[in-house]
Short mmCIF file of C-alpha atoms and ligand atoms in Angstrom, two decimals:
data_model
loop_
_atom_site.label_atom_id
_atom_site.label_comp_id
_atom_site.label_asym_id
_atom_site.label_seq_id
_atom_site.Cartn_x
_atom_site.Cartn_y
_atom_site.Cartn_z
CA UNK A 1 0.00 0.00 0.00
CA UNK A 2 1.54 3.24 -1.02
CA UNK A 3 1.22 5.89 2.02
CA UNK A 4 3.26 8.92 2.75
CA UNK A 5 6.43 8.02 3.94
CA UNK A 6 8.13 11.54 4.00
CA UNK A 7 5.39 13.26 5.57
CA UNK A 8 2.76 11.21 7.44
CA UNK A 9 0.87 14.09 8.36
CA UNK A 10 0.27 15.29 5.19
CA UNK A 11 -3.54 14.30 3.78
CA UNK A 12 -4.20 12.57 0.06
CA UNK A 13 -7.56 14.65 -0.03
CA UNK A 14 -7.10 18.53 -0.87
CA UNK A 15 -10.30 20.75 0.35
CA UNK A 16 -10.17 23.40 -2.66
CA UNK A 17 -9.91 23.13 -6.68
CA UNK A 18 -9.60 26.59 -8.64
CA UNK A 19 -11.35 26.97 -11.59
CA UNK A 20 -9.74 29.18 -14.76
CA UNK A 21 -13.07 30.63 -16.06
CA UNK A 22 -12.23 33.94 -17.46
CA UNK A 23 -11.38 33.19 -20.69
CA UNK A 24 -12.88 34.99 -23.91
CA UNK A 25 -13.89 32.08 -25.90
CA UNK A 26 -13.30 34.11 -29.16
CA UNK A 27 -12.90 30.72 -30.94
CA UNK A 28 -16.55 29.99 -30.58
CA UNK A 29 -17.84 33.34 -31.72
CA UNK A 30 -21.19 34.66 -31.13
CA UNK A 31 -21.93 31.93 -28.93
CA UNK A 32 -19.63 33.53 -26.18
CA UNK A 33 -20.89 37.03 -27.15
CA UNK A 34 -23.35 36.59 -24.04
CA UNK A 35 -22.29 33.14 -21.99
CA UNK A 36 -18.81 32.95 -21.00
CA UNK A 37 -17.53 29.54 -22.49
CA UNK A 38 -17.37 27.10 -19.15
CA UNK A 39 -21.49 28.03 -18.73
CA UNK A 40 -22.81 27.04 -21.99
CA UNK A 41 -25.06 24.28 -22.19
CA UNK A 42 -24.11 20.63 -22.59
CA UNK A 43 -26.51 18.50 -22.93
CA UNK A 44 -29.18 19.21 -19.95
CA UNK A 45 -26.71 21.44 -17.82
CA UNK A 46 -24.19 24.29 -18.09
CA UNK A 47 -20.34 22.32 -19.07
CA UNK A 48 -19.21 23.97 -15.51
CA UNK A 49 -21.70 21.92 -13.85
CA UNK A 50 -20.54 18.59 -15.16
CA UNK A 51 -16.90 19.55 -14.01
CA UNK A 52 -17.50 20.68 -10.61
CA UNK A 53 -19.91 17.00 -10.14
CA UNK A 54 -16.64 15.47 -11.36
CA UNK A 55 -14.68 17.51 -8.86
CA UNK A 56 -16.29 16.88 -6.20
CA UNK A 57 -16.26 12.86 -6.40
CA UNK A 58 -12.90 13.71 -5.11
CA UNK A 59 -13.87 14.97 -2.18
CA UNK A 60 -13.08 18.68 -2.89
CA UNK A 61 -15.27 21.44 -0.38
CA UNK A 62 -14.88 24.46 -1.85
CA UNK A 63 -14.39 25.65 -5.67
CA UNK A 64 -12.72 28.96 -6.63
CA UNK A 65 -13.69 30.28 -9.82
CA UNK A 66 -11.12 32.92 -11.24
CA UNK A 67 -13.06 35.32 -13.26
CA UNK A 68 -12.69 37.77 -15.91
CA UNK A 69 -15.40 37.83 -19.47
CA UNK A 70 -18.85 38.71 -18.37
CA UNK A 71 -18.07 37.62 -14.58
CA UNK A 72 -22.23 38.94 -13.64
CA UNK A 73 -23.56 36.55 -15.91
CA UNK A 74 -21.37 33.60 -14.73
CA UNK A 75 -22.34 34.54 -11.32
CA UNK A 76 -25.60 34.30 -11.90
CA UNK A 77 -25.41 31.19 -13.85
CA UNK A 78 -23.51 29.40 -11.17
CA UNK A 79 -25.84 30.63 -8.34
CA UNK A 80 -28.42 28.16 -10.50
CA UNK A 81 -26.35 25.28 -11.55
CA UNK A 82 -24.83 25.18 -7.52
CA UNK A 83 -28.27 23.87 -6.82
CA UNK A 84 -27.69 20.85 -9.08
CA UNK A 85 -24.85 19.62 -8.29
CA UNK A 86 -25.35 16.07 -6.28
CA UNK A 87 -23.00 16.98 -3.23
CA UNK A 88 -22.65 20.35 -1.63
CA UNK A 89 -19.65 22.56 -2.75
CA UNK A 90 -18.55 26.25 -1.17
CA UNK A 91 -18.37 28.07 -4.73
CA UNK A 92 -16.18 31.49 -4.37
CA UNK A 93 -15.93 33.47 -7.83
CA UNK A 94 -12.90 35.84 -7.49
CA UNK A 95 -13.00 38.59 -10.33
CA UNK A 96 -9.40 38.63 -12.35
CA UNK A 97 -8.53 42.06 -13.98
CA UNK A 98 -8.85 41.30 -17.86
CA UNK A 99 -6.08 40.57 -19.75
CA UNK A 100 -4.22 39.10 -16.56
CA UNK A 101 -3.40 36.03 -18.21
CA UNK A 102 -3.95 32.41 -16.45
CA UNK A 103 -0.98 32.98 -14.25
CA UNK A 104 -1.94 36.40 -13.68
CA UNK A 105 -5.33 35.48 -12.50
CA UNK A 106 -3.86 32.91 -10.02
CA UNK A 107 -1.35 35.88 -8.92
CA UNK A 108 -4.13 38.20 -8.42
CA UNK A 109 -6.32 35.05 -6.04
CA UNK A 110 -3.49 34.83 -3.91
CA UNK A 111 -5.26 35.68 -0.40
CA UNK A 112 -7.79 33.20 -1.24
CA UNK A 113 -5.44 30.33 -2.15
CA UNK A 114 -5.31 27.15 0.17
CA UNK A 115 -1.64 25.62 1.07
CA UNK A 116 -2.28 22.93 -1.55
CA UNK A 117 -5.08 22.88 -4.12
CA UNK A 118 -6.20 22.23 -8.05
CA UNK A 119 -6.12 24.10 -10.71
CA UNK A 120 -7.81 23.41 -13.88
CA UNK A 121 -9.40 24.97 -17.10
CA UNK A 122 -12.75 25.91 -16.70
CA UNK A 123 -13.37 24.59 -20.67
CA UNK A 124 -12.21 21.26 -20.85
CA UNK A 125 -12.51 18.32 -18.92
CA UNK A 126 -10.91 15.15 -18.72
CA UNK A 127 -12.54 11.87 -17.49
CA UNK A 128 -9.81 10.27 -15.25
CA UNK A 129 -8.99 9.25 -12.10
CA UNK A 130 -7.72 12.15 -9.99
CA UNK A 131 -7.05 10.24 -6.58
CA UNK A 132 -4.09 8.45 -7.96
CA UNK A 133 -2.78 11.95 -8.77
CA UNK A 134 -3.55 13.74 -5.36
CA UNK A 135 -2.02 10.22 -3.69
CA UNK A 136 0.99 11.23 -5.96
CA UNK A 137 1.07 14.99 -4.91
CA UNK A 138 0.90 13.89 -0.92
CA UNK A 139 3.97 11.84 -1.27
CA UNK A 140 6.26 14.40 -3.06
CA UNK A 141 8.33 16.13 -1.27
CA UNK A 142 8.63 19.81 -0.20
CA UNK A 143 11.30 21.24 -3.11
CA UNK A 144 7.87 20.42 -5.44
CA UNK A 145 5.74 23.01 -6.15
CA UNK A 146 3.43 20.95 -8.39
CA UNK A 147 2.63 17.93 -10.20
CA UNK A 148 0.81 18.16 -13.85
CA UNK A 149 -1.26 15.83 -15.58
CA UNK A 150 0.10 14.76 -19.01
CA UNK A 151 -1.86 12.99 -21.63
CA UNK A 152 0.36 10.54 -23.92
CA UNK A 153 -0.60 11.15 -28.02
CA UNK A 154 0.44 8.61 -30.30
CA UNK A 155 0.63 11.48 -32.48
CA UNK A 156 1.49 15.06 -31.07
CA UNK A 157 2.98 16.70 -33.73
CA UNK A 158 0.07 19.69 -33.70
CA UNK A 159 0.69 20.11 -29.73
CA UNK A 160 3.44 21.71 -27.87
CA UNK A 161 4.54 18.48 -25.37
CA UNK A 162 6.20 18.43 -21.75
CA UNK A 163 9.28 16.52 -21.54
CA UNK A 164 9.86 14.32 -18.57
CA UNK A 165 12.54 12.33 -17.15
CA UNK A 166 11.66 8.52 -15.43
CA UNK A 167 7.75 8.85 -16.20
CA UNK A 168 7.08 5.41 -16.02
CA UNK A 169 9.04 4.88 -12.33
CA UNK A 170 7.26 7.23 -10.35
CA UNK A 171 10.28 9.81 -10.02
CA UNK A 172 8.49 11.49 -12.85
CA UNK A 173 10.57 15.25 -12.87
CA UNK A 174 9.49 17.61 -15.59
CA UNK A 175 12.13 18.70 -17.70
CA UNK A 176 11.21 21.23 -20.21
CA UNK A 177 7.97 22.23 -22.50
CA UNK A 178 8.98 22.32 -26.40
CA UNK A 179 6.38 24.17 -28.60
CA UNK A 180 6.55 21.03 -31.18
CA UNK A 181 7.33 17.09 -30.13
CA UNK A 182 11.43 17.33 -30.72
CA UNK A 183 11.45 15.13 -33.81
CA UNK A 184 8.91 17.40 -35.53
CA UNK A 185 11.02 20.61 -34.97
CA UNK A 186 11.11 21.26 -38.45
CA UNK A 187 7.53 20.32 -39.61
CA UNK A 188 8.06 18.12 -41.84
CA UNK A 189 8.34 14.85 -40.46
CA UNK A 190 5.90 12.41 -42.25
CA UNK A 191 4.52 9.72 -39.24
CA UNK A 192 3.16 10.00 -36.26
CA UNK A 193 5.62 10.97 -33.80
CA UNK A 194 4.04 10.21 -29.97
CA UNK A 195 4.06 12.94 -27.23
CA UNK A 196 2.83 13.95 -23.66
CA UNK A 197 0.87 16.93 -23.49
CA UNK A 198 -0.42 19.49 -20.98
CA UNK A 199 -3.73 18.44 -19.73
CA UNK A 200 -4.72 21.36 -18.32
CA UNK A 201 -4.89 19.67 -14.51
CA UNK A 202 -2.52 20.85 -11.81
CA UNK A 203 -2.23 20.17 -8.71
CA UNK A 204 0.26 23.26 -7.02
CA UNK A 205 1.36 24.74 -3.45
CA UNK A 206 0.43 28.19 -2.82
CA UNK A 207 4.09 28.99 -2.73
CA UNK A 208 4.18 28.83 -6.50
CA UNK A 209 3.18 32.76 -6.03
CA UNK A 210 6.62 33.57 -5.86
CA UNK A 211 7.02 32.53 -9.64
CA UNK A 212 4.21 34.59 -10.62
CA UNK A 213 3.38 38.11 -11.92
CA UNK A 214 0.74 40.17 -12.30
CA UNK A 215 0.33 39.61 -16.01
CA UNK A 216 1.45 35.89 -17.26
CA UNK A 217 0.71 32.51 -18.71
CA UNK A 218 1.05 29.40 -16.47
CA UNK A 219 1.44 27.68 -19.58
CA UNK A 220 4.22 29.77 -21.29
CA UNK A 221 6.15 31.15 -18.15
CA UNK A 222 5.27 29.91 -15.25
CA UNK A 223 5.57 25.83 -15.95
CA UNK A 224 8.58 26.27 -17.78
CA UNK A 225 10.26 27.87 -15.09
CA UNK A 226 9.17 25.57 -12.40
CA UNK A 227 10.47 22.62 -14.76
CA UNK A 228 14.20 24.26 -15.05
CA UNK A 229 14.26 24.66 -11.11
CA UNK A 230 13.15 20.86 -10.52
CA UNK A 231 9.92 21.85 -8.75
CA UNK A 232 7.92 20.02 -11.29
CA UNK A 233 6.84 16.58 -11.38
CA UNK A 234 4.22 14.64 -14.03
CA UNK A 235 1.91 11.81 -14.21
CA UNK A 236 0.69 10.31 -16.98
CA UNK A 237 -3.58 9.85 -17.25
CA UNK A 238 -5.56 8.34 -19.82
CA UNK A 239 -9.10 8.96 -20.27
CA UNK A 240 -11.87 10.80 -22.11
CA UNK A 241 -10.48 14.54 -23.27
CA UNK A 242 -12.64 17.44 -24.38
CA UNK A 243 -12.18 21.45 -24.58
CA UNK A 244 -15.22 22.79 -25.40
CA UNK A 245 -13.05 26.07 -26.68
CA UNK A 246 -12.90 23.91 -30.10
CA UNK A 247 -15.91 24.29 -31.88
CA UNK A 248 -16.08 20.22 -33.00
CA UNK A 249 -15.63 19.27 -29.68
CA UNK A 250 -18.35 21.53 -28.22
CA UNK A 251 -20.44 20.12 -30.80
CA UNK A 252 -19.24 16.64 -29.27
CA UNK A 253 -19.77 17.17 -26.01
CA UNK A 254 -23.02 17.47 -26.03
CA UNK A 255 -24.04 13.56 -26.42
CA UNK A 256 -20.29 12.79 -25.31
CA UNK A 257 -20.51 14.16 -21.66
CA UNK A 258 -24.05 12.83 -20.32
CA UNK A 259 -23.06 9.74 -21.80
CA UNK A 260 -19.68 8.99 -20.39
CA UNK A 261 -20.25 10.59 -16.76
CA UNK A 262 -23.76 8.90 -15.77
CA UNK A 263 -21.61 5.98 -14.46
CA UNK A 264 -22.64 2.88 -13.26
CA UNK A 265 -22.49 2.90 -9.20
CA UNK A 266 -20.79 0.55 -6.67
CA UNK A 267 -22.79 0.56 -3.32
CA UNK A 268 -20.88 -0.45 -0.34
CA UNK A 269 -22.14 -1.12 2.79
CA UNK A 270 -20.04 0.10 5.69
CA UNK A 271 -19.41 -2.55 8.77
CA UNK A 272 -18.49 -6.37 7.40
CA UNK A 273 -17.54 -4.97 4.09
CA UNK A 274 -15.19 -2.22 3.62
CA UNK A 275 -14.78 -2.70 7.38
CA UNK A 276 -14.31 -5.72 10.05
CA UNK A 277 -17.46 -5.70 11.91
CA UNK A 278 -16.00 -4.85 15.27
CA UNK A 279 -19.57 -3.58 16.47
CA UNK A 280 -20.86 0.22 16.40
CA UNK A 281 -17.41 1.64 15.00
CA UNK A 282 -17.75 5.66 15.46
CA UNK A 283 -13.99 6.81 15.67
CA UNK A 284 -10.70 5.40 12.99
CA UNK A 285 -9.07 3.96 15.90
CA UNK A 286 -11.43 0.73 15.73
CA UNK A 287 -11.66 0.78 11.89
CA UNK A 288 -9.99 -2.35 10.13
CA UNK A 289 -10.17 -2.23 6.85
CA UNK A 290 -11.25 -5.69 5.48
CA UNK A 291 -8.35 -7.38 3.59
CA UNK A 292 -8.85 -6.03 -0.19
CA UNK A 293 -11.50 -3.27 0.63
CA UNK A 294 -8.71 -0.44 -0.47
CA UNK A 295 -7.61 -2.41 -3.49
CA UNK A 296 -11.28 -2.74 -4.15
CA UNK A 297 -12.52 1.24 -4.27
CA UNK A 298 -8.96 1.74 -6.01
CA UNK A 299 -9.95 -0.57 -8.99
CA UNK A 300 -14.11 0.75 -9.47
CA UNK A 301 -12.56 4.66 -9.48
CA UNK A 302 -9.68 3.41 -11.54
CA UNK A 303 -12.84 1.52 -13.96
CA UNK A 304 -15.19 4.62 -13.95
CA UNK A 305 -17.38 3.45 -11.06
CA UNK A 306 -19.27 5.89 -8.85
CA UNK A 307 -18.39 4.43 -5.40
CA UNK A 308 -21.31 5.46 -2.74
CA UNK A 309 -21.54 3.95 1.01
CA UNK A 310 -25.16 2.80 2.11
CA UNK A 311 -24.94 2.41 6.07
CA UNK A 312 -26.87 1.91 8.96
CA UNK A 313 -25.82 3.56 12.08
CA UNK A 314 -27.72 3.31 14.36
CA UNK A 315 -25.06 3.50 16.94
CA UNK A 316 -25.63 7.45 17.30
CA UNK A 317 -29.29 6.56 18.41
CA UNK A 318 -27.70 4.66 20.59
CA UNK A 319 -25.65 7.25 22.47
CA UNK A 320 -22.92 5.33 21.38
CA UNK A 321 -21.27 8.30 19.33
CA UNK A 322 -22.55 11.61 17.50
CA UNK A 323 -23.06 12.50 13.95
CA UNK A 324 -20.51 14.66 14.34
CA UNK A 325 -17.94 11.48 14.62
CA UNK A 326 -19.86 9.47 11.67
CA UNK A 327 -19.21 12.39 9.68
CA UNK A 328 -15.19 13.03 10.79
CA UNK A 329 -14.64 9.18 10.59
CA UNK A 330 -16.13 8.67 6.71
CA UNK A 331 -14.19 11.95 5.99
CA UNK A 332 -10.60 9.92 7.19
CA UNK A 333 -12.04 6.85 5.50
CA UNK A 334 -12.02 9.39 2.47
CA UNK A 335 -8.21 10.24 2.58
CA UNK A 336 -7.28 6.81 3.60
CA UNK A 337 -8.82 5.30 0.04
CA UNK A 338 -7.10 8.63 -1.87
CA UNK A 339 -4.00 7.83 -0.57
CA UNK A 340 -4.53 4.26 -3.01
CA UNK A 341 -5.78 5.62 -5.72
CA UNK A 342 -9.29 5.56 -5.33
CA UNK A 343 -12.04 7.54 -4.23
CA UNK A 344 -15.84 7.26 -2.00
CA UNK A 345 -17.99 9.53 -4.21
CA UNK A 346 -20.63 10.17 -1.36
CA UNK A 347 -22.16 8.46 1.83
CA UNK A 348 -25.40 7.85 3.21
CA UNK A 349 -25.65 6.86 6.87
CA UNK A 350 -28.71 6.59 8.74
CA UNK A 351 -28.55 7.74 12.70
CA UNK A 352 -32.03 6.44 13.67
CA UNK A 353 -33.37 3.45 14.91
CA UNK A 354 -36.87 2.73 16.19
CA UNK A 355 -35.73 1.86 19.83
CA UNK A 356 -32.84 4.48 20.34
CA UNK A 357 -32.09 5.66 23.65
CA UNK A 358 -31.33 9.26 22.19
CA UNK A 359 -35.03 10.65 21.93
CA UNK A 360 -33.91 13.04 18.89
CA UNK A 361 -32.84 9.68 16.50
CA UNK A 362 -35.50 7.35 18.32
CA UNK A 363 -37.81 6.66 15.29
CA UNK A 364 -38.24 4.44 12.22
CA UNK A 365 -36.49 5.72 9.03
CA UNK A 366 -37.14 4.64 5.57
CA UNK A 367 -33.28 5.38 5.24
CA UNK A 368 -32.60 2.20 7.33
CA UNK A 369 -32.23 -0.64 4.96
CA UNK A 370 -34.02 -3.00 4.83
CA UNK A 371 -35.52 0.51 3.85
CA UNK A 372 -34.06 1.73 0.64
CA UNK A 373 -33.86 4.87 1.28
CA UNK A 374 -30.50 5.77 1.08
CA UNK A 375 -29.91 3.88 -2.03
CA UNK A 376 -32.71 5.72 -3.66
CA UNK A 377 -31.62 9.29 -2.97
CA UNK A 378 -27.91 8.63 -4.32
CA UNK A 379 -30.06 7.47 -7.41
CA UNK A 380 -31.97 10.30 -7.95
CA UNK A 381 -28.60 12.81 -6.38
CA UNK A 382 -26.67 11.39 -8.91
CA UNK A 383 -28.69 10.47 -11.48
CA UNK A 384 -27.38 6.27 -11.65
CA UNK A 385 -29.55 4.12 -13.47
CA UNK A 386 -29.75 0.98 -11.08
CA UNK A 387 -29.84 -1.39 -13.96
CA UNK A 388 -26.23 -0.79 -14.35
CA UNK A 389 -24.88 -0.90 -10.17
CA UNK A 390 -24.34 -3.50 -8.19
CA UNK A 391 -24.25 -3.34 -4.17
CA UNK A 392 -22.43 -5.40 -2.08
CA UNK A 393 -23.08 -6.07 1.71
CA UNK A 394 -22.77 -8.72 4.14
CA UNK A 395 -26.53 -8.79 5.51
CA UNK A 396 -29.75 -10.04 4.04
CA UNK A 397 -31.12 -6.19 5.00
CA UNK A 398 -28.40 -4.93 2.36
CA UNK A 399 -30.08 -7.32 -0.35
CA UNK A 400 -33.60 -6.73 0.71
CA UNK A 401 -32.89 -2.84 0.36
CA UNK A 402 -30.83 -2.98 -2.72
CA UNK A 403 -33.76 -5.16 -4.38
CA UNK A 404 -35.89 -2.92 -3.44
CA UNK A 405 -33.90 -0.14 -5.21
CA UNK A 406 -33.63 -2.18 -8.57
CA UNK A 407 -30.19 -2.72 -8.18
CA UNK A 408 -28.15 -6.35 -7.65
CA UNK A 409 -27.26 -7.32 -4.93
CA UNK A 410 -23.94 -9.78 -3.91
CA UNK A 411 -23.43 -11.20 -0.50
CA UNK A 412 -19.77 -10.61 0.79
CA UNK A 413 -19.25 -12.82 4.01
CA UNK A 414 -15.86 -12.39 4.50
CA UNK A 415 -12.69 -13.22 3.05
CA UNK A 416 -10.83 -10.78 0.53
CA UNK A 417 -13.47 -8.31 -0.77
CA UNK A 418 -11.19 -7.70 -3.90
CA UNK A 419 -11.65 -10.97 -4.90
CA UNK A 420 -15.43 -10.87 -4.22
CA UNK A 421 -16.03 -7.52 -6.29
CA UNK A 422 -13.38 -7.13 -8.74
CA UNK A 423 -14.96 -9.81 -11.50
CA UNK A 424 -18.11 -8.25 -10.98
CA UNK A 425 -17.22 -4.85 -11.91
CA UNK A 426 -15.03 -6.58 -14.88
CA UNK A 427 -18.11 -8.59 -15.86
CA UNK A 428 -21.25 -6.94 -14.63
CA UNK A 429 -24.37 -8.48 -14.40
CA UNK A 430 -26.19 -7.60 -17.60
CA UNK A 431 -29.94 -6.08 -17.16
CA UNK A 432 -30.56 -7.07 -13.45
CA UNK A 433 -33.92 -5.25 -13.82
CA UNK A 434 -35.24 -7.87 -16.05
CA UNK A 435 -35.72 -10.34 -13.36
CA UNK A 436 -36.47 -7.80 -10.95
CA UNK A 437 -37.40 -7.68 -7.85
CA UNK A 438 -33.93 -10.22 -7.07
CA UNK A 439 -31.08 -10.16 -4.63
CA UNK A 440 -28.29 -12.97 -6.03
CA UNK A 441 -26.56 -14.79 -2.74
MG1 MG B 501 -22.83 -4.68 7.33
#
């Protein structure tokens, strides 16, 4: 398991992601006459509002949008989509002075800028796994300044490319940014000739502000410079691209995106699955991770999985703990699964049971599976079509509940859950509503 050796304080999860949304969007003409470019309409929702539900899979809180090109409008726009999204997120829109450049912007957001945090272009999204890339950032070490995520082309010769020494070992140090991949220098080089380029995606420390000015291009000056100091490591990510700045892929996104980010969904129960059932376990100290469970989350992130936790607590009726501690313990369950690669898109619990001792939770819920209440509103949150999700827990309430929600249900009774779940996610089962209503042992 990889976990910060260097500095075992430091967390996987970051809190804040900064958004670049000031741009002009000249190459779409009149359509960013009145819209700025990351708030026109893909498919049923503004493009902004499919990044920041992206974003915040990852367990980011707060979202600071660095703006410039109609900045009213995009507030406005963002005050509706922030309704929409499926998981709360603090959204801060700083106003950049025009013309500042993307470095410029991030010069000028400087008092609002976390230690640690994301940056990314407000007009293009890629469809990959950030947790492997935060678990990345938390293990470098303190001369970095940031770590960039490069896409490999088998053919880059229209792209400037980032040159990188070691990629494939992990000690992946960025050593320069060419306009043109080297071999195509001189344009005409007939082939293909493969390159990593700039995907946009950074993850920094707020002491990059010392390389910055108040008018400048990340891209152009600031990178570069980082790279020729050493402060700049890379990681490679594959996935699903799209910059909506291009007028064929804005055209593209719009079937593209809904299709590709309504994901099929992995429900976990809590206790006897991702956890060793140690009985009404409200603080990290008495959390065992079941043999595989990390491995598992890793692998459904890493596949395109929506992971979601379905679990009863009824513990806090109890006056065993608060919700206070459910809430702090999922959140350190959170980094522990980032720091592996993977990621728990959102959580359910349910505090109540119907003969609590804490008269505030002492009542029936139809959140408490058998109930499938939980699993239902991460449906509709979320918008997951059950056909496609599978839940695993390790009582007959977590089929019965499941079942109930329309999606299948597999029994885990102990053992190593990788080697329960992984085959299912590689082979799931096809159209589990067609022999609905069904839990599979
Ligand atoms: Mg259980």
């Amino acid at each position: 398991m990889k976990m910060s050796a260097l500095f075992p304080g430091r967390s996987a999860g970051l809190r804040q992601c900064v958004i670049l949304v000031g741009g002009l969007g000249t190459r779409l003409g009149a359509l960013t006459e009145l819209l700025p470019k990351p708030v026109l309409p893909c498919g049923d929702r503004p493009f902004l509002a499919w990044l920041l539900r992206e974003l915040s899979r990852f367990g980011f809180k707060e979202a600071v949008l660095l703006a410039g090109h109609l900045s009213d409008t995009l507030a406005e726009q963002v005050a509706e989509l922030a309704k929409t999204l499926p998981r709360p997120l603090r959204i801060v829109i700083s106003n950049e002075p025009l013309g500042a450049g993307t470095g410029g912007a991030l010069y000028h957001a400087h008092a609002l800028l976390d230690e640690r945090f994301l940056l990314c272009n407000g007009d293009s999204l890629l469809d990959t796994n950030l947790a492997a890339l935060l678990a990345a950032f938390a293990d470098d070490d303190d001369s970095v300044y940031g770590r960039i995520l490069l896409r490999h082309l088998d053919d880059a010769r229209r792209y400037g490319v980032v040159t990188t020494e070691n990629l494939t070992l992990g000690r992946d140090l960025v050593t320069g940014f060419l306009e043109r991949p080297p071999a195509a220098a001189n344009g005409i080089t007939p082939g293909d000739i493969p390159g990593d380029i700039n995907a946009g995606i950074y993850l920094l420390d707020r002491r990059i502000h010392s390389y910055l000015r108040p008018v400048c291009s990340l891209e152009r000056d600031i990178m570069p410079a980082l790279a020729r100091d050493g402060r700049l490591r890379a990681m490679r990510a594959d996935g699903f691209f799209i910059d909506i700045g291009v007028p064929e892929d804005f055209a593209r996104a719009q079937n593209e995106l809904p299709r590709r980010l309504h994901r099929p969904a992995l429900f976990l129960d809590r206790d006897g699955v991702i956890n060793v059932d140690h009985g009404y376990v409200g603080s990290s100290d008495r959390f065992e991770f079941m043999p595989g469970a990390r491995e598992t989350i890793a692998a459904a992130t890493q596949s395109g999985w929506h992971v979601f936790i379905v679990t009863n607590q009824s513990g806090v009726a109890r006056g065993y703990y608060d919700e206070a501690a459910v809430r702090r313990l999922h959140a350190w369950l959170t980094e522990q699964v980032i720091a592996v690669g993977g990621t728990i898109d959102d959580v359910r619990y349910c505090p109540y049971h119907p003969e609590g001792s804490v008269a505030a939770y002492r009542r029936s819920s139809d959140w408490r599976k058998p109930a499938p209440g939980m699993l239902l509103d991460l449906i509709r949150r979320w918008q997951v079509d059950p056909a496609t999700s599978i839940m695993i827990g390790d009582q007959e309430s977590d089929m019965a509940a499941a079942a109930a929600a329309g999606v299948a249900a597999f029994r885990f009774t102990g053992g190593n859950l990788a080697e329960f779940v992984l085959p299912l996610l590689q082979n799931p089962p096809a159209a589990a509503t067609a022999t609905l209503p069904q839990a599979s042992a």
